Coordinates of C-alpha atoms and ligand atoms in Angstrom, one line a residue:
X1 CA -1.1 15.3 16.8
X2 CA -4.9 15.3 16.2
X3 CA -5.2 14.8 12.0
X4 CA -8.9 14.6 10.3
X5 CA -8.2 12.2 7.6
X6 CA -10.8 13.2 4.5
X7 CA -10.9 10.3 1.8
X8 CA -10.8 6.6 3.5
X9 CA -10.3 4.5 0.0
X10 CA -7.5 2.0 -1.2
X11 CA -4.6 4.4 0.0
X12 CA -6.3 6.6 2.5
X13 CA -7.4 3.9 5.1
X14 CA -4.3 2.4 5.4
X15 CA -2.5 5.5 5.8
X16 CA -5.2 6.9 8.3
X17 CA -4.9 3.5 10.3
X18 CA -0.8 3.7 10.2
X19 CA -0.9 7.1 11.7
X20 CA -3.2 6.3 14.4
X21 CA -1.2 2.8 14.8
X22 CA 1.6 5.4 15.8
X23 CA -0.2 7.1 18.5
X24 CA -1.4 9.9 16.8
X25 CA -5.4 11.1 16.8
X26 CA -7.3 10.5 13.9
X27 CA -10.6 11.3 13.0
X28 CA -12.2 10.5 9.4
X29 CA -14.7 11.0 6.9
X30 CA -15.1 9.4 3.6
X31 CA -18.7 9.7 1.7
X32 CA -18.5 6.0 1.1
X33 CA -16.0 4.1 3.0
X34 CA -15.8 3.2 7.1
X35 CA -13.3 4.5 9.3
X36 CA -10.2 1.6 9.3
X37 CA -9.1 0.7 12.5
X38 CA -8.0 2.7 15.0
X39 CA -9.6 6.0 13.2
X40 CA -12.5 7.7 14.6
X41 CA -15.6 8.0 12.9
X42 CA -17.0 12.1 11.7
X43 CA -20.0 12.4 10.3
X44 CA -18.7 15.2 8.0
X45 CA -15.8 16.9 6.4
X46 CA -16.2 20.2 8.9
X47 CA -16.5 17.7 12.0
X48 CA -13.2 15.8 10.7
X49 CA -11.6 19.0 10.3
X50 CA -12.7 21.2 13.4
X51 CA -9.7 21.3 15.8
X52 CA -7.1 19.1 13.9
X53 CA -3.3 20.4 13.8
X54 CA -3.6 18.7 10.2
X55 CA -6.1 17.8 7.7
X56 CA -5.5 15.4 5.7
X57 CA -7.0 14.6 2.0
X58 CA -6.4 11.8 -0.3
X59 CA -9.4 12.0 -3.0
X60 CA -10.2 11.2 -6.5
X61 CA -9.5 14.3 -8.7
X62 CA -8.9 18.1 -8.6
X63 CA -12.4 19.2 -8.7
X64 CA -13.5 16.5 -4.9
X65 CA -10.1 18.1 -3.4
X66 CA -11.7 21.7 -4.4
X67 CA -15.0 20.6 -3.1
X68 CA -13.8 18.7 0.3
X69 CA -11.4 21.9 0.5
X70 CA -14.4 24.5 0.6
X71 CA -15.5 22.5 3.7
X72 CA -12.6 22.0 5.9
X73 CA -11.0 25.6 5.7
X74 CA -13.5 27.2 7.1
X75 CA -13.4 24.7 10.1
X76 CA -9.9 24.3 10.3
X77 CA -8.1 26.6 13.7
X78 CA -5.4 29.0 12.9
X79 CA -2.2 27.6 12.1
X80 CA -3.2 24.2 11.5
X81 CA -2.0 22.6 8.2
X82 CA -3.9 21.2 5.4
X83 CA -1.9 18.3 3.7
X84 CA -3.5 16.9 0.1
X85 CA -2.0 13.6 -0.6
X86 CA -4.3 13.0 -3.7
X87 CA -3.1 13.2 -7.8
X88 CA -4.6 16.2 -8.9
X89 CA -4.1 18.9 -11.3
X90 CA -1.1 21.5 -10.7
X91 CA -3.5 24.4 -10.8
X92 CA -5.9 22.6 -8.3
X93 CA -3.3 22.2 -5.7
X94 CA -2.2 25.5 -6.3
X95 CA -5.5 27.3 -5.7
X96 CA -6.6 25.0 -2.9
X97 CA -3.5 26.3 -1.2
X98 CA -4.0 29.7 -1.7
X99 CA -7.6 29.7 -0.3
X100 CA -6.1 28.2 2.9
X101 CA -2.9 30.4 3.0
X102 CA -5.9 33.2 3.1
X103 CA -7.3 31.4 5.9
X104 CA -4.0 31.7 7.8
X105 CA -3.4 28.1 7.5
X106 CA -0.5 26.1 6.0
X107 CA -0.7 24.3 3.1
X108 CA 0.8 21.3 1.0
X109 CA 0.3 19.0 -2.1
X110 CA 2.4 15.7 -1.3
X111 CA 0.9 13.1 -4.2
X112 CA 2.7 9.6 -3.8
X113 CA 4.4 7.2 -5.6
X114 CA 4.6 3.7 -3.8
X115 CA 0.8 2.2 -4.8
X116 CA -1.8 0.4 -2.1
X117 CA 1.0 -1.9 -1.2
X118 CA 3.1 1.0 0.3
X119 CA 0.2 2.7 1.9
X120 CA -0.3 -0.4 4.0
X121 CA 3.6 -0.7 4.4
X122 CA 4.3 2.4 5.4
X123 CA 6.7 3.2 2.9
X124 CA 5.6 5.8 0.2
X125 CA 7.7 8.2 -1.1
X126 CA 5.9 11.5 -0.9
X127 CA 7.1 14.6 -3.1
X128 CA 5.9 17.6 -1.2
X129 CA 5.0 21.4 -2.5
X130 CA 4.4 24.6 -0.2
X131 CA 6.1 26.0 2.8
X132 CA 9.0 25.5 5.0
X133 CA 6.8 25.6 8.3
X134 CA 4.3 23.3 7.0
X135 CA 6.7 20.8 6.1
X136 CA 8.5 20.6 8.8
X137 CA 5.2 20.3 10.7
X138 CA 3.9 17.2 8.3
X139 CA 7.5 15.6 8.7
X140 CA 6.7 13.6 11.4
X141 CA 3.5 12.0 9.7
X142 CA 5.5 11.1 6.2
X143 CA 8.0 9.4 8.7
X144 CA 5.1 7.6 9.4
X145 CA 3.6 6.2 5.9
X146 CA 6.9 6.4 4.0
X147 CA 10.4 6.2 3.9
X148 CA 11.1 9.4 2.1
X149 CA 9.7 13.0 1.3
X150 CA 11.4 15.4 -0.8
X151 CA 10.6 19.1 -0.6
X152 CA 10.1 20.1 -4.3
X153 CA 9.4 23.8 -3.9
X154 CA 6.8 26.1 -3.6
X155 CA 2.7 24.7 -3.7
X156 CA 1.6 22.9 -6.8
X157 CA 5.6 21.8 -7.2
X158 CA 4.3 17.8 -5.7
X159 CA 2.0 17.8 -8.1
X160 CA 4.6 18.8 -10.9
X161 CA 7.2 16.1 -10.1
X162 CA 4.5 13.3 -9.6
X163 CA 3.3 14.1 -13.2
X164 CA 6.8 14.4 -14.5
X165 CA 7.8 11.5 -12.7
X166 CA 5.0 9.3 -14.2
X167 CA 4.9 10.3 -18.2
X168 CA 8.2 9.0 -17.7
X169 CA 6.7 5.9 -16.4
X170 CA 4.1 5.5 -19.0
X171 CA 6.8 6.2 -22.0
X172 CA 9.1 3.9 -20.7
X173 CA 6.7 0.8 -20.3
X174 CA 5.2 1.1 -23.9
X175 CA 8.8 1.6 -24.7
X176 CA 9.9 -1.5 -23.2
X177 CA 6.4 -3.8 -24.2
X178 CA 7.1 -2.5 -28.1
X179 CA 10.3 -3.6 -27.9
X180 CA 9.3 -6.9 -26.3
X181 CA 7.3 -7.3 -28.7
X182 CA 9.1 -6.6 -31.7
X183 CA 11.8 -9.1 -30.4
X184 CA 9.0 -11.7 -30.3
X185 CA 8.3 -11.4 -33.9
X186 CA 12.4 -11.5 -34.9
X187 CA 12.4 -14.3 -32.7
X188 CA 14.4 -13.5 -30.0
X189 CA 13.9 -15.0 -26.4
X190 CA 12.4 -13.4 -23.9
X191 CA 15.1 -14.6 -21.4
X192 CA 17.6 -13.4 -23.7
X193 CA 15.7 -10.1 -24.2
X194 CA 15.4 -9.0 -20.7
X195 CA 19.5 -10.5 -19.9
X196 CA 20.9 -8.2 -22.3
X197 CA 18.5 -5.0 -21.5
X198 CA 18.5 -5.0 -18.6
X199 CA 22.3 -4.5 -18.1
X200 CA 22.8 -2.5 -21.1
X201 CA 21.6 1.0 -21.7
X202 CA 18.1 0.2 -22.6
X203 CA 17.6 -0.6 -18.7
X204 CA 14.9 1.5 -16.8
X205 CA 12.4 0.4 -13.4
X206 CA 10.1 -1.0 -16.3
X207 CA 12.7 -3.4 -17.8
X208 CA 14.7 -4.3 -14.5
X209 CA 11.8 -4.0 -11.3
X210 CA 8.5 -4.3 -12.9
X211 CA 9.1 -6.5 -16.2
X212 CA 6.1 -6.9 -18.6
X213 CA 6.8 -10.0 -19.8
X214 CA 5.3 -13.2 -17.6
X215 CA 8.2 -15.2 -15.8
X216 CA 11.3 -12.9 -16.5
X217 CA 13.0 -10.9 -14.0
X218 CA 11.7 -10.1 -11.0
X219 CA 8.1 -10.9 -9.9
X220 CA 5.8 -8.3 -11.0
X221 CA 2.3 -8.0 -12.3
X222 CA 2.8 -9.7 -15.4
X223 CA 3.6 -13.1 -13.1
X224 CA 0.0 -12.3 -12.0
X225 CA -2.1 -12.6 -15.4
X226 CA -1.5 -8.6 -15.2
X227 CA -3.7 -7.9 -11.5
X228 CA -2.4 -4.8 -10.6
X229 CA 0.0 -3.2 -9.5
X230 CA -1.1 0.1 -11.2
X231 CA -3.4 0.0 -13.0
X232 CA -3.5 1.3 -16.3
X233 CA -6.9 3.5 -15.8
X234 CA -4.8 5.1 -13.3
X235 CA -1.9 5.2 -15.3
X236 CA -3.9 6.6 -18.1
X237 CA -5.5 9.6 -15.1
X238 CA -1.7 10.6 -14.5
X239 CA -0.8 11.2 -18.2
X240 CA -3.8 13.1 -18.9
X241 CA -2.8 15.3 -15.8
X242 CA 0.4 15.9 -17.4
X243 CA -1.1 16.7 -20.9
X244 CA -3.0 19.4 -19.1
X245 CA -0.4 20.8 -17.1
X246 CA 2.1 20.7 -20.7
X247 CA -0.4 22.3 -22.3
X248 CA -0.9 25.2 -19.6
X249 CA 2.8 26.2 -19.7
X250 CA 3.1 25.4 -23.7
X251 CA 5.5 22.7 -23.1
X252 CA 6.0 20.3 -25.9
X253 CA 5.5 16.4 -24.8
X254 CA 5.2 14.4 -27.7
X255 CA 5.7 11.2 -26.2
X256 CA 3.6 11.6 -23.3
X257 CA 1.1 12.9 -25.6
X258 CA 1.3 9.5 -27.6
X259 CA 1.5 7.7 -24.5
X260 CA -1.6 9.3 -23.3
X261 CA -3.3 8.8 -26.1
X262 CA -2.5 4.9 -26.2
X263 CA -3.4 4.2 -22.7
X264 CA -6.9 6.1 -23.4
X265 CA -7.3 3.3 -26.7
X266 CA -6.2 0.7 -24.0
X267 CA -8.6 1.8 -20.9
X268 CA -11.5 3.0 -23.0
X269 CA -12.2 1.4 -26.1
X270 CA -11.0 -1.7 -25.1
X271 CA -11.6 -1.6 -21.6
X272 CA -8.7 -2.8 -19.9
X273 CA -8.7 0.0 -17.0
X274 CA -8.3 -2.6 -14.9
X275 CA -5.6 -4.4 -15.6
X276 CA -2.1 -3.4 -14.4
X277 CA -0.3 -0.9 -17.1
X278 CA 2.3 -3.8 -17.8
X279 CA -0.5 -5.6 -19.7
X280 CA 0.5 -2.5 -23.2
X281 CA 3.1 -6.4 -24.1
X282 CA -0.1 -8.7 -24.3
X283 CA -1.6 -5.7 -26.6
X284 CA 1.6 -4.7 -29.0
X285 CA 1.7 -8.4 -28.8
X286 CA -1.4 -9.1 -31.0
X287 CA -0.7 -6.1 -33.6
X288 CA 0.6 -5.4 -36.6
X289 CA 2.1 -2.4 -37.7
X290 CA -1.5 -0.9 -38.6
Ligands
NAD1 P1 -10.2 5.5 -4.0 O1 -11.2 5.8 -5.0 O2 -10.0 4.1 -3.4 O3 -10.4 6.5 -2.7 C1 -10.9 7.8 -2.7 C2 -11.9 7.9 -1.6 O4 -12.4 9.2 -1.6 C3 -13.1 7.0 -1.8 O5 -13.3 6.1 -0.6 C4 -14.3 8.0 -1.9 O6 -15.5 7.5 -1.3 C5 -13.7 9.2 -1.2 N1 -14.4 10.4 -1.5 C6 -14.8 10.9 -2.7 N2 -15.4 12.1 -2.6 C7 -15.4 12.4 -1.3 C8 -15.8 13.5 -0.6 N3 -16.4 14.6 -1.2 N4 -15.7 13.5 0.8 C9 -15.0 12.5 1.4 N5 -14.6 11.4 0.8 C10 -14.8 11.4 -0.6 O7 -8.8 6.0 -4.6 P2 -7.3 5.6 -4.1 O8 -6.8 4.5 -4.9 O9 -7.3 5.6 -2.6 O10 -6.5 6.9 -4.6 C11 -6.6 8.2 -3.9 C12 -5.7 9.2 -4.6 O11 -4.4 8.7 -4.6 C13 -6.0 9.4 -6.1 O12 -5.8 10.8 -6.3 C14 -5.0 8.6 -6.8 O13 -4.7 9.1 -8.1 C15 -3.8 8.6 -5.9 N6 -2.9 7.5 -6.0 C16 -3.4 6.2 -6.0 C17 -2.5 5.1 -6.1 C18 -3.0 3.7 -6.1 O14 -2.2 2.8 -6.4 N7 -4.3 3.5 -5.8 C19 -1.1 5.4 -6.2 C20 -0.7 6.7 -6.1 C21 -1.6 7.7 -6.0

């Protein structure tokens, strides 16, 4: 297939160069980042996008994808399929996908879960919104970067697990670094701790894969002095997307609300956006109860 690729940062170069390592035809653009390996170099959105079967886009926020979107439509032929990869708001992907189902083009929103290390691995899981045909059309490239995609429903639907799927992420881990560090304080061991969770029903992904606390269970972050991973600015983008998107449909999410609201102490008055999102243990760690 011949795909402009539109966004060459930490996820979208090594997806871009995994494609075209697969024989396909890739051309990119990306205002500040070279064309990986493999990729051809456009000068511009409209040249990236002018005669590909699918654009690709894997950008910062809602309001680029709008922006990049407003570009590439107009170039894109009849039929072709434009496939946003990037985290962005539900009503984003949603009206981006109706301005190019008006331009008789397919569209989807698949945002991933998998991080930089399954971008270059080629195994993101990708949780797709919009049509039959365009799916089955992008198939072949999510092959490609990742070992699954599941067809959510109609555009905007992606977007909707991905933010479901991570305020359940965010929850759990200051879930399981308060607990940690309650059990430090009544003097239980860590070892101990982590044994008995995570085979009883306080196990999740945070406990079990990705433990917060240095040197128990598996390797993770924490093992790392807390280098991401995933980090928690990130972390703290993907519950504010769900915040919005709760508060556009009235849904009541009190815990992702608090989460939210404690990653956003964590990232911006303290200013550990950087660090992975396991490092909420080191913080609880430090407090008292006021
Ligand atoms: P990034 O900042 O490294 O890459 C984004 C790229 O878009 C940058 O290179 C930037 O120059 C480019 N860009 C910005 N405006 C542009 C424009 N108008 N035209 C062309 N290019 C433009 O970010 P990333 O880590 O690659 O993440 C990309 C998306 O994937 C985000 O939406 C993020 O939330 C999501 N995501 C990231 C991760 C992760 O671990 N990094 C995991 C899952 C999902």
């Amino acid at each position: 297939m011949k795909i402009g690729f539109i966004g060459l940062g930490n996820m979208g170069a090594p997806m871009a160069r995994n494609l075209a390592k697969a024989g396909h035809e890739v051309t990119g653009f990306d205002v500040n980042a070279p064309s990986p390996e493999g990729v051809a170099n456009a000068p511009s959105t409209t040249d990236a996008a002018t005669g590909a079967d699918v654009v690709m886009t894997m950008l910062p926020n809602g309001a680029i994808l709008r922006q990049v979107a407003e570009e590439a439509i107009p170039a894109m032929k009849s039929g072709a399929v434009l496939l946003d990869c990037s985290t962005v708001d539900v009503e984003s992907a949603r009206v981006v996908a109706e301005q190019a189902r008006a331009s008789g083009l397919g569209a989807l929103d698949a945002p991933v879960s998998g991080g930089i290390g399954g971008a270059e691995a080629g195994t993101l899981t990708f949780m797709v919104g919009g049509g039959e045909d365009a799916f089955a059309t992008a198939s072949p490239l999510f092959d490609i970067m990742g070992q699954k995609a599941v067809h959510c429903g109609p555009s905007g639907n992606g977007q909707a697990a991905k933010i479901c799927n991570n305020m359940i992420l965010g929850v759990t881990m200051i879930g399981t670094c308060e607990a940690f560090a309650l059990a430090d304080k009544l003097g239980l061991d860590r070892q101990a701790m982590f044994d008995v969770v995570s085979t009883s029903s306080g196990y999740s992904w945070t406990m079990n894969a990705y433990c917060p606390a240095p040197g128990v269970g598996p390797k993770s972050p924490a093992d790392n002095e807390y280098t991401p991973g995933f980090a928690a600015e990130l972390m703290l983008k993907d519950l504010r997307l769900s915040q919005q998107a709760a508060e556009a449909v009235n849904a009541d999410t009190p815990m992702g609300e608090r989460a939210s609201e404690l990653y956003a102490d964590f990232v911006e008055r303290e200013g550990k956006g950087g660090m992975d999102f396991s490092a909420m243990l080191p913080r609880f760690e430090k407090r008292g109860r006021n």
